[in-house]
Each structure stands twice: as C-alpha cells, then as structure tokens.
Short mmCIF file of C-alpha atoms in Angstrom, two decimals:
data_model
loop_
_atom_site.label_atom_id
_atom_site.label_comp_id
_atom_site.label_asym_id
_atom_site.label_seq_id
_atom_site.Cartn_x
_atom_site.Cartn_y
_atom_site.Cartn_z
CA GLU L 1 56.60 -29.17 40.57
CA VAL L 2 54.64 -26.48 38.77
CA GLN L 3 54.10 -27.28 35.10
CA VAL L 4 52.06 -25.76 32.30
CA LEU L 5 51.89 -27.46 28.92
CA GLU L 6 50.31 -25.95 25.82
CA SER L 7 48.78 -27.81 22.91
CA GLY L 8 46.52 -27.15 19.95
CA GLY L 9 48.68 -25.05 17.68
CA GLY L 10 48.94 -25.65 13.96
CA LEU L 11 48.44 -24.29 10.46
CA VAL L 12 45.15 -22.54 9.75
CA GLN L 13 43.87 -20.42 6.89
CA PRO L 14 43.02 -16.74 7.33
CA GLY L 15 39.54 -16.41 8.79
CA GLY L 16 39.78 -19.82 10.43
CA SER L 17 39.59 -20.89 14.06
CA LEU L 18 41.72 -22.81 16.52
CA ARG L 19 41.50 -23.68 20.22
CA LEU L 20 44.62 -23.74 22.34
CA SER L 21 44.78 -25.66 25.60
CA CYS L 22 47.13 -25.37 28.55
CA ALA L 23 47.24 -28.21 31.08
CA ALA L 24 48.39 -27.08 34.50
CA SER L 25 49.74 -29.19 37.36
CA GLY L 26 51.65 -28.89 40.61
CA PHE L 27 49.62 -26.04 42.10
CA THR L 28 46.08 -25.13 43.17
CA PHE L 29 44.74 -24.04 39.81
CA THR L 30 41.96 -21.77 41.08
CA SER L 31 44.34 -19.79 43.30
CA TYR L 32 46.18 -18.22 40.39
CA SER L 33 45.36 -16.06 37.44
CA MET L 34 46.55 -17.32 34.07
CA ALA L 35 47.60 -15.58 30.89
CA TRP L 36 48.43 -16.05 27.24
CA VAL L 37 51.41 -14.23 25.76
CA ARG L 38 52.48 -14.53 22.12
CA GLN L 39 55.69 -13.98 20.20
CA ALA L 40 55.73 -13.50 16.46
CA PRO L 41 58.73 -15.01 14.65
CA GLY L 42 61.84 -13.00 15.47
CA LYS L 43 59.86 -10.44 17.49
CA GLY L 44 59.28 -9.54 21.12
CA LEU L 45 56.63 -10.58 23.62
CA GLU L 46 53.00 -9.44 23.34
CA TRP L 47 50.43 -9.94 26.08
CA VAL L 48 47.22 -11.40 24.65
CA SER L 49 44.80 -12.15 27.48
CA SER L 50 44.47 -12.87 31.21
CA ILE L 51 41.86 -14.51 33.41
CA SER L 52 41.36 -14.42 37.16
CA GLY L 53 41.73 -17.48 39.35
CA GLY L 54 38.00 -18.08 39.53
CA GLY L 55 37.50 -17.40 35.86
CA GLY L 56 35.00 -14.62 36.38
CA VAL L 57 37.17 -11.76 35.16
CA THR L 58 38.90 -11.64 31.80
CA PHE L 59 41.09 -9.13 30.01
CA TYR L 60 42.17 -8.83 26.38
CA ALA L 61 44.60 -6.89 24.25
CA ASP L 62 42.81 -4.62 21.78
CA SER L 63 44.40 -6.55 18.90
CA VAL L 64 42.43 -9.69 19.80
CA LYS L 65 39.32 -8.35 21.54
CA GLY L 66 36.18 -9.74 19.97
CA ARG L 67 38.09 -12.50 18.18
CA PHE L 68 39.77 -14.46 20.97
CA THR L 69 38.16 -15.89 24.12
CA ILE L 70 40.02 -17.01 27.22
CA SER L 71 38.45 -19.52 29.60
CA ARG L 72 39.43 -22.08 32.21
CA ASP L 73 38.05 -25.38 33.50
CA SER L 74 38.94 -25.98 37.13
CA SER L 75 37.73 -29.59 36.97
CA LYS L 76 40.42 -30.29 34.37
CA ASN L 77 43.05 -27.77 35.55
CA THR L 78 43.11 -26.48 32.00
CA LEU L 79 43.28 -23.03 30.45
CA TYR L 80 41.93 -22.38 26.97
CA LEU L 81 42.22 -19.77 24.27
CA GLN L 82 39.68 -19.85 21.46
CA LEU L 83 41.05 -18.08 18.40
CA ASN L 84 38.47 -16.99 15.78
CA SER L 85 38.71 -14.87 12.64
CA LEU L 86 42.43 -15.51 12.50
CA ARG L 87 44.66 -13.16 10.56
CA VAL L 88 48.13 -13.58 9.11
CA ASP L 89 49.52 -11.28 11.80
CA ASP L 90 48.26 -13.66 14.52
CA THR L 91 51.07 -16.02 13.51
CA ALA L 92 53.17 -16.56 16.62
CA VAL L 93 54.26 -18.91 19.35
CA TYR L 94 51.56 -18.74 22.02
CA TYR L 95 52.73 -19.17 25.59
CA CYS L 96 50.57 -20.05 28.58
CA ALA L 97 51.80 -18.58 31.85
CA ARG L 98 50.76 -18.55 35.50
CA GLY L 99 50.14 -15.23 37.21
CA GLN L 100 51.63 -14.51 40.57
CA GLY L 101 48.29 -13.96 42.26
CA ILE L 102 44.61 -14.68 42.00
CA GLY L 103 43.75 -11.32 40.44
CA GLY L 104 43.49 -10.49 36.78
CA TYR L 105 47.02 -9.62 35.72
CA SER L 106 50.45 -9.67 37.27
CA GLY L 107 53.96 -10.88 36.80
CA LEU L 108 54.12 -14.33 35.21
CA ASP L 109 56.16 -16.86 37.15
CA TYR L 110 55.77 -20.13 35.26
CA TRP L 111 55.64 -20.48 31.48
CA GLY L 112 54.99 -23.34 29.12
CA GLN L 113 57.19 -24.08 26.15
CA GLY L 114 54.70 -22.57 23.73
CA THR L 115 52.63 -23.76 20.80
CA LEU L 116 53.05 -22.40 17.29
CA VAL L 117 50.07 -20.97 15.43
CA THR L 118 50.63 -20.30 11.74
CA VAL L 119 47.99 -18.43 9.79
CA SER L 120 48.55 -18.77 6.07
CA SER L 121 46.73 -19.61 2.89
CA GLU I 1 48.92 2.40 26.98
CA ILE I 2 52.22 2.44 28.83
CA VAL I 3 55.08 2.12 26.36
CA LEU I 4 58.27 0.56 27.75
CA THR I 5 61.50 1.53 26.00
CA GLN I 6 64.50 -0.68 26.70
CA SER I 7 68.05 0.41 26.12
CA PRO I 8 70.45 -0.41 24.77
CA GLY I 9 69.01 -2.67 22.10
CA SER I 10 72.06 -4.88 22.42
CA LEU I 11 75.02 -5.11 24.72
CA SER I 12 78.31 -6.85 23.98
CA LEU I 13 80.17 -7.89 27.13
CA SER I 14 82.60 -10.51 28.40
CA PRO I 15 81.92 -13.11 31.12
CA GLY I 16 82.63 -11.60 34.51
CA GLU I 17 81.64 -8.10 33.47
CA ARG I 18 78.71 -6.10 34.84
CA ALA I 19 75.61 -5.58 32.72
CA THR I 20 73.24 -2.66 33.23
CA LEU I 21 69.95 -2.73 31.33
CA SER I 22 67.45 0.12 31.29
CA CYS I 23 63.67 0.16 30.98
CA ARG I 24 61.91 3.52 30.70
CA ALA I 25 58.14 3.85 30.92
CA SER I 26 56.05 6.46 29.12
CA GLN I 27 53.99 6.94 32.30
CA SER I 28 54.66 6.23 35.94
CA VAL I 29 54.46 2.56 36.89
CA ASN I 30 52.79 3.01 40.25
CA SER I 31 53.39 0.46 42.98
CA ASN I 32 56.45 -0.64 40.99
CA TYR I 33 54.46 -3.29 39.16
CA LEU I 34 57.36 -4.03 36.89
CA ALA I 35 58.99 -7.37 36.07
CA TRP I 36 62.06 -8.56 34.19
CA TYR I 37 62.33 -11.75 32.14
CA GLN I 38 65.17 -13.64 30.51
CA GLN I 39 64.68 -15.53 27.26
CA LYS I 40 67.17 -17.80 25.57
CA PRO I 41 66.82 -18.94 21.94
CA GLY I 42 64.11 -21.54 21.51
CA GLN I 43 63.04 -21.28 25.15
CA ALA I 44 60.18 -19.72 27.05
CA PRO I 45 60.78 -16.54 29.03
CA ARG I 46 61.80 -16.94 32.67
CA LEU I 47 60.78 -14.54 35.41
CA LEU I 48 63.80 -12.95 37.08
CA ILE I 49 62.48 -9.93 38.99
CA TYR I 50 59.00 -8.76 40.03
CA SER I 51 57.78 -5.65 41.85
CA ALA I 52 60.82 -3.92 40.37
CA SER I 53 63.32 -5.38 42.85
CA ASP I 54 62.18 -8.76 44.21
CA ARG I 55 64.00 -11.78 42.86
CA ALA I 56 61.86 -14.70 41.75
CA ALA I 57 62.38 -18.12 43.28
CA GLY I 58 65.68 -19.73 42.34
CA ILE I 59 67.16 -16.64 40.70
CA PRO I 60 70.84 -16.07 41.60
CA ASP I 61 71.67 -12.96 43.59
CA ARG I 62 73.87 -11.61 40.79
CA PHE I 63 70.57 -10.43 39.27
CA SER I 64 69.11 -7.31 40.85
CA GLY I 65 66.38 -4.86 39.95
CA SER I 66 65.97 -1.24 40.96
CA GLY I 67 64.11 1.91 40.08
CA SER I 68 60.72 3.50 40.49
CA GLY I 69 58.29 5.73 38.66
CA THR I 70 59.36 5.69 35.04
CA ASP I 71 62.98 4.48 35.23
CA PHE I 72 63.96 0.94 36.05
CA THR I 73 67.22 -1.00 35.84
CA LEU I 74 68.22 -4.65 35.72
CA THR I 75 71.79 -5.27 36.80
CA ILE I 76 73.75 -8.48 36.37
CA SER I 77 76.74 -8.05 38.65
CA ARG I 78 79.07 -10.60 37.03
CA LEU I 79 78.01 -12.20 33.78
CA GLU I 80 78.07 -15.98 33.65
CA PRO I 81 78.12 -17.83 30.29
CA GLU I 82 74.47 -18.83 30.77
CA ASP I 83 73.38 -15.18 31.17
CA PHE I 84 73.79 -14.30 27.49
CA ALA I 85 70.21 -13.95 26.38
CA VAL I 86 67.47 -11.43 25.63
CA TYR I 87 65.93 -9.55 28.55
CA TYR I 88 62.45 -8.03 28.62
CA CYS I 89 60.75 -5.71 31.06
CA GLN I 90 57.00 -5.83 31.61
CA GLN I 91 54.55 -3.52 33.38
CA TYR I 92 51.41 -4.87 34.95
CA VAL I 93 50.09 -1.82 36.72
CA THR I 94 47.49 -1.06 34.08
CA LEU I 95 45.91 -2.55 30.99
CA PRO I 96 47.05 -3.38 28.49
CA VAL I 97 49.92 -5.25 30.06
CA THR I 98 52.95 -4.28 27.98
CA PHE I 99 56.48 -5.53 27.40
CA GLY I 100 59.55 -3.64 26.34
CA GLY I 101 61.24 -4.43 23.06
CA GLY I 102 64.07 -6.33 24.73
CA THR I 103 67.82 -5.99 25.24
CA LYS I 104 70.08 -8.66 23.81
CA VAL I 105 73.18 -9.38 25.90
CA GLU I 106 75.83 -10.89 23.65
CA ILE I 107 79.24 -12.38 24.30
CA LYS I 108 82.05 -10.07 23.33
#
C-alpha cells in the first residue's frame, strides 16, 4: 500500500526555519517525482515545489524560491522541505504528494495528511 | 503563469442529481495535462482525473472528465452523499504548476 507521511510542522517565529519530512513507503521511491503543496487556512491549494525521481531536478514556486529547498534521500525513502526566512503568509498545511511519473511535475496521485506550519510572533 | 478559473464557485444539488463543474485556463493546456481533485473537510486532496479524462485508480465511473485546450469539465453523473466536497482542477503542462480556486458542491 502506498503511503506518505509528513512530519516536522510547528510554530515558528517570522524569519525562522523549519524542516519538513515525508516518509514514503509501498512503492519504488526513486521511480517517482515528489511534490509539496500547501493550503493556507480556509484557502485553496498552492503548489510549492517538485523534485524528480532521481533528485537531480528541482522546481519551485516564485513565492518560495530562494527560501525553501526540496531534497530527497533514497536510502531513507524520505522527502524533505527546508523552510528558511519564514513569513507569516507561509502559514499553511503542507502536503507531501507523489507524482505520477519520474519527471519533474505531474498529476499527484497519493497525498499525505499534511503537517501544519504556523508562522507567528 | 496559467490561471485556472473554476465555475461556479459553489453548487447546491441533491443526491442523485448531475453535477457539472467547469475549469477554464488562461492559456491552452497542451497535451491535456489537467487533473481534478476532490477534497473533503479536514482531509487531503484525492486525485480523481488526470490527463483531462483518465480516471485515477479506484475512482467510480460516475466521475468523468472532458475538454481540451482551455475548457475542461468534471461531471459527476449521479451525486452520492460522499461526493459533497470541494473540487479543484490543476494544470501541469508548464511551470508554475497551478490550481483553480475550487468549486464547492453542497447538499441542497
């Protein structure tokens, strides 16, 4: 059974940092791209970042470029998102999702339950 | 950036009725790289349709997707109680990947 499980969310002050993790199981991790999508309270979905199956190609939304870094560790079947220079408007539930192919971005067929990041002083 | 506009913003229907949801793109979505998702309160989104018209694994056949270019439609042929939710379209033909603002399907 395919599963992805996020962790690492929490309360952080503006300007602070946080690292999100997403543990994947039930599939060959390196054969699929992965993505982070966020949802601010009461709002719609916003794509944040994607990474190819091998980890060599990454993509970012302009709103997070230069502040967030996506990476993956195939030895641990884990996806990461490093969040730096956090702003109040980064407050959201962050979802980890599996892409449908090995390339950079695609439809997202399996989603975790999300982890809440709150940026507040 | 491709902007996806979903309409209507909300839809009030009864179980058994047909639901027709629209997603219009500001530029052509070549190769029909368009997906539809369902999200219920407190839950993660679930992929329903990809490549504009292909149903994802385990999705009932009452859900169907159609369209091409800039106009796409999600149809739910007969609403079941569990179908009342918010639906999002997504394009993944070009960066940035974008989502529509969502259509909420409510029980009448």
